[in-house]
């Protein structure tokens, strides 16, 4: 039992590492004794095991999720002069990776009920805001650039509607690269692929982040891409290692974007537990759904029948979001905001000339989302305490703040 007044953390990264400490330390010992710090059997082992887990033919271990998306795009042939379509409601790294591949970004709004790319709006963007050249290429009317690819983001662990997105991509000659940074192991029931497919495995490539708080997290920085395309995998392997297929023989300008052996070894140990952690996350999410039922002010996450989310985060929408977060904080309950400002309104995107009202669903999401405390190992009584306070808050009248006239 927990003390009624004990703080509830947003996530717990200490307990699972304590449980795995000996196994993790053994990875470090092996690395010190063999001096295999970069590349080698740990990296190859992880790549094989993660590819199997994702049911994808190839995996390339990389330094982090931003590099994974950037290198996936570059290896797919995206470069200067191109444009890439993505959503404004995602972590900033999605657009950084597009820019750093040399491309411009074109935004398409999300569907508020899933927080993911809206396929109808995507279709509309390709139809109404682009023109088709004689050579069949799609060109953005806004930027004048050739649209090459779509990057759907599987936000909070829930897959985007991939069949519909792949349909639009096919009919417009676009590639799809999935940003699966938050969706390790999520599944999408694909009619096109005739069954349940893992996030990241349906497009030409998919990128993952293993930042420590992710469903599969390293003990430091790490990432990977998966792909069905042997040539893309070969190029990405070269790009991560200074463009050299063979030491000191460089075929192209590359990067230093390698995954180190110790992180790969840590990830192999954690990968064995990922299915169980994801199952726990799904159970905890269903429990939150039940406990929050009937609280009118709160909208719980909706999971379409074709999606199996791995609930990287448990995110509700609430009209008095900021006041609710403050009330929970007063009682020692930590929450998160993912994300408070959509990308098209960020200072870093000002040069794109977007304004408030351009992407209303993303803007509404940014105003209303609240990530509740959520992690494998969270106790039922902790969930009850969180929801008890949310219920109490929802029953309280709105307190008007500001100076009196
Ligand atoms: C949606 C999304 N894309 C990309 C990234 C970038 O991953 P990393 O932090 O490993 O570079 C993240 C990480 O938080 C993410 O959430």
Short mmCIF file of C-alpha atoms and ligand atoms in Angstrom, two decimals:
data_model
loop_
_atom_site.label_atom_id
_atom_site.label_comp_id
_atom_site.label_asym_id
_atom_site.label_seq_id
_atom_site.Cartn_x
_atom_site.Cartn_y
_atom_site.Cartn_z
CA UNK A 1 0.00 0.00 0.00
CA UNK A 2 1.19 3.52 -0.68
CA UNK A 3 0.82 6.36 1.75
CA UNK A 4 -2.12 8.53 0.73
CA UNK A 5 0.13 11.58 0.59
CA UNK A 6 3.15 10.06 -1.08
CA UNK A 7 4.03 11.81 -4.34
CA UNK A 8 3.10 10.01 -7.55
CA UNK A 9 5.97 10.32 -10.05
CA UNK A 10 5.32 10.84 -13.74
CA UNK A 11 7.41 7.80 -14.56
CA UNK A 12 9.78 5.48 -12.71
CA UNK A 13 13.11 4.77 -14.37
CA UNK A 14 14.85 3.66 -11.18
CA UNK A 15 12.98 0.50 -10.14
CA UNK A 16 13.29 -1.41 -13.46
CA UNK A 17 17.02 -0.67 -13.65
CA UNK A 18 17.51 -1.86 -10.08
CA UNK A 19 15.82 -5.13 -11.04
CA UNK A 20 18.11 -5.57 -14.08
CA UNK A 21 21.25 -4.16 -12.48
CA UNK A 22 23.36 -7.33 -12.53
CA UNK A 23 22.53 -8.14 -16.16
CA UNK A 24 23.28 -4.56 -17.22
CA UNK A 25 26.56 -4.49 -15.33
CA UNK A 26 27.58 -7.72 -17.06
CA UNK A 27 27.25 -5.91 -20.42
CA UNK A 28 29.63 -3.21 -19.17
CA UNK A 29 32.10 -5.81 -17.84
CA UNK A 30 32.08 -7.65 -21.17
CA UNK A 31 32.69 -4.41 -23.06
CA UNK A 32 35.58 -3.43 -20.76
CA UNK A 33 37.18 -6.85 -21.03
CA UNK A 34 36.84 -7.13 -24.81
CA UNK A 35 37.26 -3.39 -25.60
CA UNK A 36 34.49 -3.82 -28.21
CA UNK A 37 32.92 -0.42 -27.63
CA UNK A 38 31.69 0.37 -31.14
CA UNK A 39 30.15 -2.17 -33.52
CA UNK A 40 30.72 -5.88 -32.99
CA UNK A 41 28.50 -8.70 -31.73
CA UNK A 42 26.33 -6.63 -29.35
CA UNK A 43 25.33 -4.25 -32.14
CA UNK A 44 24.74 -7.04 -34.66
CA UNK A 45 22.81 -9.06 -32.08
CA UNK A 46 20.57 -6.14 -31.24
CA UNK A 47 19.92 -5.30 -34.88
CA UNK A 48 18.88 -8.88 -35.61
CA UNK A 49 16.67 -9.13 -32.52
CA UNK A 50 14.97 -5.76 -33.01
CA UNK A 51 14.32 -6.51 -36.70
CA UNK A 52 12.69 -9.81 -35.61
CA UNK A 53 10.64 -8.02 -32.97
CA UNK A 54 9.38 -5.51 -35.56
CA UNK A 55 8.87 -8.23 -38.16
CA UNK A 56 11.06 -6.27 -40.56
CA UNK A 57 13.91 -7.63 -42.67
CA UNK A 58 16.53 -5.00 -41.76
CA UNK A 59 17.46 -2.93 -38.72
CA UNK A 60 20.28 -0.36 -38.52
CA UNK A 61 21.32 0.76 -35.03
CA UNK A 62 21.91 4.52 -34.77
CA UNK A 63 22.89 7.18 -32.28
CA UNK A 64 19.38 8.50 -31.51
CA UNK A 65 15.88 8.81 -32.92
CA UNK A 66 16.51 12.16 -34.63
CA UNK A 67 19.45 10.72 -36.57
CA UNK A 68 17.38 7.61 -37.32
CA UNK A 69 14.68 9.68 -39.03
CA UNK A 70 17.19 11.96 -40.76
CA UNK A 71 19.25 9.05 -42.10
CA UNK A 72 16.13 7.12 -43.15
CA UNK A 73 15.04 10.14 -45.21
CA UNK A 74 18.47 10.73 -46.74
CA UNK A 75 18.95 7.03 -47.52
CA UNK A 76 15.48 7.02 -49.12
CA UNK A 77 16.66 9.80 -51.47
CA UNK A 78 15.18 12.90 -49.82
CA UNK A 79 17.44 15.92 -50.19
CA UNK A 80 17.72 19.64 -50.88
CA UNK A 81 14.93 20.95 -53.10
CA UNK A 82 12.43 18.40 -51.77
CA UNK A 83 9.51 18.75 -49.40
CA UNK A 84 8.24 16.25 -46.81
CA UNK A 85 4.75 16.18 -45.32
CA UNK A 86 4.28 15.70 -41.59
CA UNK A 87 2.07 16.85 -38.70
CA UNK A 88 2.57 19.96 -36.55
CA UNK A 89 1.56 18.06 -33.41
CA UNK A 90 4.68 16.01 -32.64
CA UNK A 91 8.03 16.41 -30.91
CA UNK A 92 10.22 19.01 -32.61
CA UNK A 93 12.78 16.35 -33.66
CA UNK A 94 10.44 15.16 -36.43
CA UNK A 95 10.79 18.45 -38.28
CA UNK A 96 14.47 18.87 -37.39
CA UNK A 97 15.18 15.54 -39.08
CA UNK A 98 13.31 16.67 -42.22
CA UNK A 99 15.17 19.99 -42.33
CA UNK A 100 18.52 18.34 -41.66
CA UNK A 101 17.90 16.02 -44.61
CA UNK A 102 17.75 19.26 -46.63
CA UNK A 103 13.99 19.23 -47.23
CA UNK A 104 11.23 21.72 -46.49
CA UNK A 105 8.27 20.76 -44.34
CA UNK A 106 4.60 20.77 -45.37
CA UNK A 107 2.14 20.40 -42.51
CA UNK A 108 -1.06 18.43 -42.42
CA UNK A 109 -3.35 18.60 -39.38
CA UNK A 110 -4.11 15.72 -37.04
CA UNK A 111 -7.34 13.97 -36.23
CA UNK A 112 -8.14 15.18 -32.70
CA UNK A 113 -9.58 11.83 -31.60
CA UNK A 114 -6.36 9.88 -32.31
CA UNK A 115 -3.79 12.74 -32.18
CA UNK A 116 -2.35 11.34 -35.42
CA UNK A 117 -2.16 12.46 -39.06
CA UNK A 118 -5.61 12.88 -40.59
CA UNK A 119 -5.66 10.94 -43.90
CA UNK A 120 -8.55 13.01 -45.32
CA UNK A 121 -6.61 16.25 -44.74
CA UNK A 122 -3.51 14.61 -46.22
CA UNK A 123 -5.46 13.75 -49.35
CA UNK A 124 -6.78 17.29 -49.49
CA UNK A 125 -3.28 18.76 -49.17
CA UNK A 126 -1.99 16.66 -52.09
CA UNK A 127 -5.05 17.54 -54.18
CA UNK A 128 -5.61 21.24 -53.43
CA UNK A 129 -2.25 22.62 -52.35
CA UNK A 130 0.01 20.83 -54.80
CA UNK A 131 0.21 20.52 -58.56
CA UNK A 132 1.35 17.60 -60.62
CA UNK A 133 4.17 18.23 -63.10
CA UNK A 134 4.37 16.66 -66.55
CA UNK A 135 6.84 14.10 -65.21
CA UNK A 136 4.22 13.05 -62.64
CA UNK A 137 5.97 14.67 -59.66
CA UNK A 138 3.93 16.41 -57.03
CA UNK A 139 5.00 20.00 -56.36
CA UNK A 140 3.96 22.10 -53.39
CA UNK A 141 2.24 25.33 -54.46
CA UNK A 142 3.45 26.95 -51.24
CA UNK A 143 7.17 26.18 -51.42
CA UNK A 144 7.56 25.21 -55.08
CA UNK A 145 9.43 22.10 -53.94
CA UNK A 146 8.96 18.52 -55.10
CA UNK A 147 7.05 16.59 -52.47
CA UNK A 148 8.95 13.34 -51.91
CA UNK A 149 7.72 11.72 -48.73
CA UNK A 150 5.16 11.57 -45.93
CA UNK A 151 6.24 11.15 -42.29
CA UNK A 152 3.34 9.96 -40.14
CA UNK A 153 4.13 9.97 -36.42
CA UNK A 154 2.71 7.21 -34.21
CA UNK A 155 2.16 9.58 -31.31
CA UNK A 156 1.95 8.39 -27.70
CA UNK A 157 2.39 4.78 -28.91
CA UNK A 158 -0.70 4.65 -31.10
CA UNK A 159 -0.28 3.83 -34.81
CA UNK A 160 -1.48 6.33 -37.39
CA UNK A 161 -4.05 5.11 -39.94
CA UNK A 162 -1.43 3.57 -42.22
CA UNK A 163 -3.64 1.96 -44.90
CA UNK A 164 -5.24 5.30 -45.68
CA UNK A 165 -1.89 7.12 -45.58
CA UNK A 166 -0.22 4.51 -47.80
CA UNK A 167 -3.11 4.83 -50.28
CA UNK A 168 -2.59 8.59 -50.58
CA UNK A 169 1.16 8.03 -50.88
CA UNK A 170 0.74 5.47 -53.65
CA UNK A 171 -1.64 7.56 -55.69
CA UNK A 172 0.71 10.57 -55.47
CA UNK A 173 4.02 8.73 -55.96
CA UNK A 174 5.29 9.52 -52.43
CA UNK A 175 7.42 7.48 -50.05
CA UNK A 176 6.34 6.89 -46.46
CA UNK A 177 8.84 6.97 -43.61
CA UNK A 178 7.25 6.30 -40.21
CA UNK A 179 8.35 8.18 -37.09
CA UNK A 180 7.86 5.34 -34.61
CA UNK A 181 9.99 6.98 -31.89
CA UNK A 182 7.17 6.49 -29.36
CA UNK A 183 5.64 3.25 -30.65
CA UNK A 184 7.94 0.24 -30.12
CA UNK A 185 5.76 -2.82 -30.67
CA UNK A 186 2.47 -1.02 -31.46
CA UNK A 187 0.34 -2.84 -34.01
CA UNK A 188 -1.87 -1.72 -36.87
CA UNK A 189 -4.42 -4.01 -38.51
CA UNK A 190 -3.63 -3.49 -42.16
CA UNK A 191 -5.95 -4.60 -44.92
CA UNK A 192 -3.16 -3.95 -47.41
CA UNK A 193 -0.77 -6.22 -45.55
CA UNK A 194 -3.56 -8.62 -44.54
CA UNK A 195 -3.00 -8.64 -40.81
CA UNK A 196 -1.50 -6.92 -37.79
CA UNK A 197 1.74 -5.11 -38.57
CA UNK A 198 4.22 -3.48 -36.23
CA UNK A 199 4.63 0.29 -36.21
CA UNK A 200 7.58 1.20 -38.42
CA UNK A 201 7.27 -1.85 -40.66
CA UNK A 202 4.64 -0.63 -43.14
CA UNK A 203 6.34 2.28 -44.88
CA UNK A 204 9.60 2.18 -46.77
CA UNK A 205 11.35 2.69 -43.41
CA UNK A 206 10.54 3.44 -39.77
CA UNK A 207 12.64 5.27 -37.18
CA UNK A 208 12.83 4.65 -33.43
CA UNK A 209 14.22 6.50 -30.44
CA UNK A 210 15.56 4.62 -27.43
CA UNK A 211 15.81 7.69 -25.22
CA UNK A 212 15.66 6.43 -21.61
CA UNK A 213 11.96 7.15 -20.96
CA UNK A 214 10.73 5.40 -24.12
CA UNK A 215 8.93 2.02 -23.98
CA UNK A 216 12.28 0.53 -24.99
CA UNK A 217 14.89 2.90 -23.60
CA UNK A 218 18.67 2.74 -23.47
CA UNK A 219 20.72 4.01 -20.51
CA UNK A 220 21.76 7.00 -22.60
CA UNK A 221 21.16 7.99 -26.22
CA UNK A 222 20.25 5.44 -28.90
CA UNK A 223 18.04 4.94 -31.94
CA UNK A 224 17.48 2.66 -34.94
CA UNK A 225 15.72 2.44 -38.26
CA UNK A 226 14.01 -0.58 -39.73
CA UNK A 227 13.28 -1.09 -43.39
CA UNK A 228 12.08 -3.55 -45.97
CA UNK A 229 14.61 -2.24 -48.46
CA UNK A 230 18.08 -3.81 -48.56
CA UNK A 231 19.55 -0.86 -50.48
CA UNK A 232 18.17 1.69 -47.98
CA UNK A 233 19.67 -0.36 -45.12
CA UNK A 234 23.04 -0.52 -46.90
CA UNK A 235 23.07 3.25 -47.46
CA UNK A 236 22.05 3.98 -43.87
CA UNK A 237 24.91 1.76 -42.61
CA UNK A 238 27.32 3.79 -44.72
CA UNK A 239 25.81 7.13 -43.71
CA UNK A 240 26.09 6.36 -39.99
CA UNK A 241 29.80 5.65 -40.41
CA UNK A 242 31.28 8.57 -42.41
CA UNK A 243 30.04 7.20 -45.72
CA UNK A 244 32.52 4.33 -45.60
CA UNK A 245 31.51 0.78 -46.50
CA UNK A 246 35.11 -0.17 -45.78
CA UNK A 247 37.45 1.58 -43.36
CA UNK A 248 39.01 4.69 -44.94
CA UNK A 249 37.25 4.22 -48.29
CA UNK A 250 34.49 6.85 -48.39
CA UNK A 251 31.76 6.71 -51.01
CA UNK A 252 29.80 9.73 -49.81
CA UNK A 253 29.74 12.38 -47.12
CA UNK A 254 28.31 10.67 -44.08
CA UNK A 255 27.92 11.27 -40.36
CA UNK A 256 29.02 9.84 -37.08
CA UNK A 257 25.67 8.38 -36.07
CA UNK A 258 26.61 4.96 -34.72
CA UNK A 259 24.95 3.08 -31.88
CA UNK A 260 27.60 2.08 -29.35
CA UNK A 261 28.03 -1.51 -28.17
CA UNK A 262 27.21 -0.92 -24.49
CA UNK A 263 23.86 0.72 -25.34
CA UNK A 264 23.13 -2.09 -27.84
CA UNK A 265 23.86 -4.63 -25.10
CA UNK A 266 21.56 -2.82 -22.64
CA UNK A 267 18.83 -2.69 -25.29
CA UNK A 268 19.08 -6.48 -25.92
CA UNK A 269 18.42 -7.13 -22.23
CA UNK A 270 15.49 -4.74 -22.12
CA UNK A 271 14.04 -5.97 -25.43
CA UNK A 272 13.36 -9.35 -23.77
CA UNK A 273 11.02 -7.59 -21.36
CA UNK A 274 9.38 -5.19 -23.81
CA UNK A 275 6.30 -7.32 -24.60
CA UNK A 276 5.56 -7.70 -20.89
CA UNK A 277 6.05 -3.97 -20.22
CA UNK A 278 3.78 -3.12 -23.17
CA UNK A 279 1.14 -5.55 -21.85
CA UNK A 280 1.32 -3.84 -18.48
CA UNK A 281 0.98 -0.43 -20.14
CA UNK A 282 -2.14 -1.61 -21.98
CA UNK A 283 -3.64 -2.99 -18.76
CA UNK A 284 -2.92 0.24 -16.88
CA UNK A 285 -4.42 2.30 -19.73
CA UNK A 286 -7.64 0.25 -19.71
CA UNK A 287 -7.83 0.72 -15.94
CA UNK A 288 -7.42 4.50 -16.25
CA UNK A 289 -10.13 4.44 -18.98
CA UNK A 290 -12.53 2.68 -16.58
CA UNK A 291 -11.71 4.84 -13.58
CA UNK A 292 -12.13 8.06 -15.59
CA UNK A 293 -15.42 6.98 -17.16
CA UNK A 294 -18.26 9.39 -16.51
CA UNK A 295 -16.08 12.41 -15.78
CA UNK A 296 -17.56 14.73 -18.40
CA UNK A 297 -14.75 17.22 -18.41
CA UNK A 298 -12.19 14.60 -19.36
CA UNK A 299 -11.77 12.91 -22.74
CA UNK A 300 -9.85 9.64 -22.45
CA UNK A 301 -7.66 8.34 -25.30
CA UNK A 302 -9.56 6.56 -28.02
CA UNK A 303 -8.12 3.47 -29.65
CA UNK A 304 -9.64 2.62 -33.05
CA UNK A 305 -10.42 -1.07 -33.69
CA UNK A 306 -7.49 -1.24 -36.14
CA UNK A 307 -4.95 -0.03 -33.58
CA UNK A 308 -3.14 -1.67 -30.69
CA UNK A 309 -1.46 1.18 -28.89
CA UNK A 310 1.52 0.56 -26.62
CA UNK A 311 0.64 3.66 -24.59
CA UNK A 312 4.02 5.34 -24.41
CA UNK A 313 1.99 8.00 -22.59
CA UNK A 314 -1.53 8.07 -21.20
CA UNK A 315 -2.91 11.39 -22.45
CA UNK A 316 -6.30 12.86 -21.61
CA UNK A 317 -7.90 16.07 -22.87
CA UNK A 318 -9.37 18.52 -20.39
CA UNK A 319 -10.82 21.98 -21.02
CA UNK A 320 -9.36 23.41 -17.78
CA UNK A 321 -6.07 21.59 -18.37
CA UNK A 322 -3.67 24.04 -16.71
CA UNK A 323 -5.77 24.39 -13.56
CA UNK A 324 -6.12 20.60 -13.36
CA UNK A 325 -2.33 20.12 -13.69
CA UNK A 326 -1.80 22.70 -10.92
CA UNK A 327 -4.31 20.96 -8.65
CA UNK A 328 -2.63 17.59 -9.16
CA UNK A 329 0.82 19.13 -8.55
CA UNK A 330 -0.42 20.57 -5.22
CA UNK A 331 -1.02 16.99 -4.12
CA UNK A 332 2.36 15.74 -5.32
CA UNK A 333 1.10 14.21 -8.56
CA UNK A 334 3.42 14.86 -11.51
CA UNK A 335 2.00 15.28 -14.99
CA UNK A 336 3.45 16.17 -18.40
CA UNK A 337 2.50 18.30 -21.42
CA UNK A 338 3.14 16.60 -24.73
CA UNK A 339 3.11 19.15 -26.31
CA UNK A 340 2.14 22.67 -25.18
CA UNK A 341 2.74 24.48 -28.52
CA UNK A 342 2.25 22.96 -31.98
CA UNK A 343 5.27 23.18 -34.25
CA UNK A 344 3.80 25.60 -36.79
CA UNK A 345 3.55 28.21 -34.01
CA UNK A 346 7.07 27.68 -32.64
CA UNK A 347 9.55 30.53 -32.98
CA UNK A 348 11.87 28.17 -34.86
CA UNK A 349 9.17 27.77 -37.55
CA UNK A 350 8.26 31.46 -37.86
CA UNK A 351 9.91 31.65 -41.31
CA UNK A 352 7.18 29.35 -42.62
CA UNK A 353 4.65 32.11 -42.05
CA UNK A 354 1.98 30.03 -40.35
CA UNK A 355 -0.51 31.62 -37.98
CA UNK A 356 -2.92 30.60 -35.28
CA UNK A 357 -5.97 28.92 -36.79
CA UNK A 358 -4.01 27.21 -39.60
CA UNK A 359 -4.13 23.76 -37.94
CA UNK A 360 -7.03 23.90 -35.49
CA UNK A 361 -6.97 20.27 -34.32
CA UNK A 362 -3.26 20.48 -33.43
CA UNK A 363 -3.86 23.79 -31.67
CA UNK A 364 -6.77 22.41 -29.66
CA UNK A 365 -4.75 19.34 -28.72
CA UNK A 366 -1.88 21.54 -27.52
CA UNK A 367 -4.32 23.51 -25.31
CA UNK A 368 -6.03 20.48 -23.82
CA UNK A 369 -3.65 17.52 -23.53
CA UNK A 370 -2.41 16.34 -20.17
CA UNK A 371 -0.20 13.27 -19.70
CA UNK A 372 -1.05 11.50 -16.45
CA UNK A 373 1.52 9.57 -14.37
CA UNK A 374 2.05 6.31 -16.23
CA UNK A 375 4.69 3.55 -16.25
CA UNK A 376 4.93 -0.24 -15.96
CA UNK A 377 4.81 -1.06 -12.26
CA UNK A 378 2.43 1.78 -11.40
CA UNK A 379 0.19 0.65 -8.54
CA UNK A 380 -3.62 0.45 -8.69
CA UNK A 381 -3.90 2.68 -5.64
CA UNK A 382 -1.71 5.32 -7.33
CA UNK A 383 -4.07 5.34 -10.32
CA UNK A 384 -7.06 5.59 -7.97
CA UNK A 385 -5.48 8.53 -6.18
CA UNK A 386 -4.81 10.38 -9.44
CA UNK A 387 -8.34 9.78 -10.70
CA UNK A 388 -9.87 10.65 -7.31
CA UNK A 389 -8.32 14.09 -7.56
CA UNK A 390 -9.32 14.52 -11.22
CA UNK A 391 -12.92 13.64 -10.25
CA UNK A 392 -12.87 16.07 -7.33
CA UNK A 393 -11.47 18.81 -9.60
CA UNK A 394 -14.09 18.16 -12.30
CA UNK A 395 -16.86 18.56 -9.73
CA UNK A 396 -15.49 21.93 -8.61
CA UNK A 397 -16.73 25.09 -10.30
CA UNK A 398 -14.43 27.10 -12.55
CA UNK A 399 -12.57 29.65 -10.46
CA UNK A 400 -12.27 32.86 -12.43
CA UNK A 401 -8.87 34.43 -12.03
CA UNK A 402 -7.66 37.92 -12.87
CA UNK A 403 -8.15 41.36 -11.39
CA UNK A 404 -11.60 42.62 -10.48
CA UNK A 405 -12.88 45.65 -12.34
C1 LIG B 1 7.99 11.65 -32.09
C2 LIG B 1 9.48 11.72 -31.88
N1 LIG B 1 10.29 11.80 -32.95
C3 LIG B 1 11.63 11.84 -32.81
C4 LIG B 1 12.22 11.81 -31.57
C5 LIG B 1 13.71 11.95 -31.47
O1 LIG B 1 14.35 10.94 -30.78
P1 LIG B 1 15.69 11.23 -29.97
O2 LIG B 1 15.38 12.04 -28.80
O3 LIG B 1 16.20 9.84 -29.62
O4 LIG B 1 16.65 11.91 -30.93
C6 LIG B 1 11.43 11.71 -30.43
C7 LIG B 1 12.05 11.67 -29.10
O5 LIG B 1 11.60 12.09 -28.11
C8 LIG B 1 10.01 11.67 -30.59
O6 LIG B 1 9.20 11.61 -29.53
#
